[in-house]
């Protein structure tokens, strides 16, 4: 006896690894919503990010004038990488 009537499961989210390069402390944002506070250079993970185009930012905790970077990236199902250089 096998399974019948089961359709294909289509993923609707992805995992995003945000890789930050810098020498200070940064706040991380996705689509203008803060995701992390006061992080240093390193890799940070966002799970269950909806598939589609998203805007990512890293801003120095002292303000954008001290360090800022942003990028827009299409997030697909599975693993995605975003690289930010806010120095």
XYZ file of C-alpha atoms in Angstrom:
87
model
C 0.000 0.000 0.000
C 1.491 3.340 -1.017
C 0.612 6.929 -0.527
C -1.802 8.328 -3.053
C -3.066 11.803 -3.614
C 0.000 13.434 -2.099
C 1.145 16.430 -4.088
C 4.590 17.874 -4.348
C 5.574 20.031 -1.402
C 6.880 23.389 -2.576
C 9.123 25.342 -0.212
C 8.028 28.922 0.400
C 10.942 30.066 2.564
C 14.717 30.086 2.553
C 17.557 30.368 5.031
C 19.766 33.460 4.823
C 23.332 33.614 6.090
C 24.302 37.260 6.545
C 28.085 37.592 6.436
C 29.297 40.873 7.963
C 32.831 42.215 7.481
C 33.870 45.152 9.653
C 35.693 46.344 12.765
C 32.865 47.715 14.884
C 29.425 46.794 16.242
C 26.471 46.757 13.861
C 22.709 46.474 13.813
C 21.359 44.205 11.078
C 18.117 44.840 9.205
C 16.005 42.998 6.672
C 13.324 44.994 4.877
C 13.844 47.894 7.326
C 13.111 45.673 10.350
C 15.926 45.180 12.840
C 17.012 41.533 13.100
C 20.149 41.753 15.289
C 21.640 44.305 17.656
C 25.292 45.162 18.276
C 26.870 42.298 16.335
C 30.498 42.112 15.283
C 32.101 40.771 12.132
C 30.785 37.250 11.537
C 27.962 35.169 10.100
C 24.358 35.418 11.275
C 21.403 33.259 10.259
C 17.806 34.145 9.446
C 15.435 31.204 9.099
C 12.110 31.008 7.271
C 12.695 34.067 5.092
C 9.899 34.267 2.489
C 10.991 33.661 -1.092
C 11.321 36.931 -2.993
C 13.394 40.096 -3.112
C 14.557 41.498 0.231
C 16.615 44.503 1.356
C 19.454 43.878 3.841
C 21.410 46.477 5.837
C 24.217 46.672 8.380
C 24.525 49.962 10.253
C 27.118 50.918 12.849
C 25.582 51.211 16.321
C 26.935 54.796 16.444
C 25.050 55.670 13.261
C 25.318 55.198 9.513
C 28.066 57.807 9.130
C 30.435 55.465 11.028
C 29.663 52.428 8.903
C 26.886 51.296 6.596
C 26.258 48.863 3.772
C 23.146 47.508 2.106
C 22.139 45.187 -0.678
C 19.012 43.881 -2.319
C 18.907 40.152 -2.986
C 16.415 37.626 -4.298
C 15.983 34.891 -1.691
C 15.166 31.438 -3.009
C 14.223 28.204 -1.245
C 17.219 26.633 0.450
C 20.409 28.386 1.536
C 21.240 31.977 0.527
C 24.211 34.209 1.372
C 24.235 37.991 1.821
C 27.566 39.814 2.175
C 27.761 43.223 3.874
C 30.857 45.440 4.253
C 29.842 48.320 6.568
C 33.299 49.789 7.235
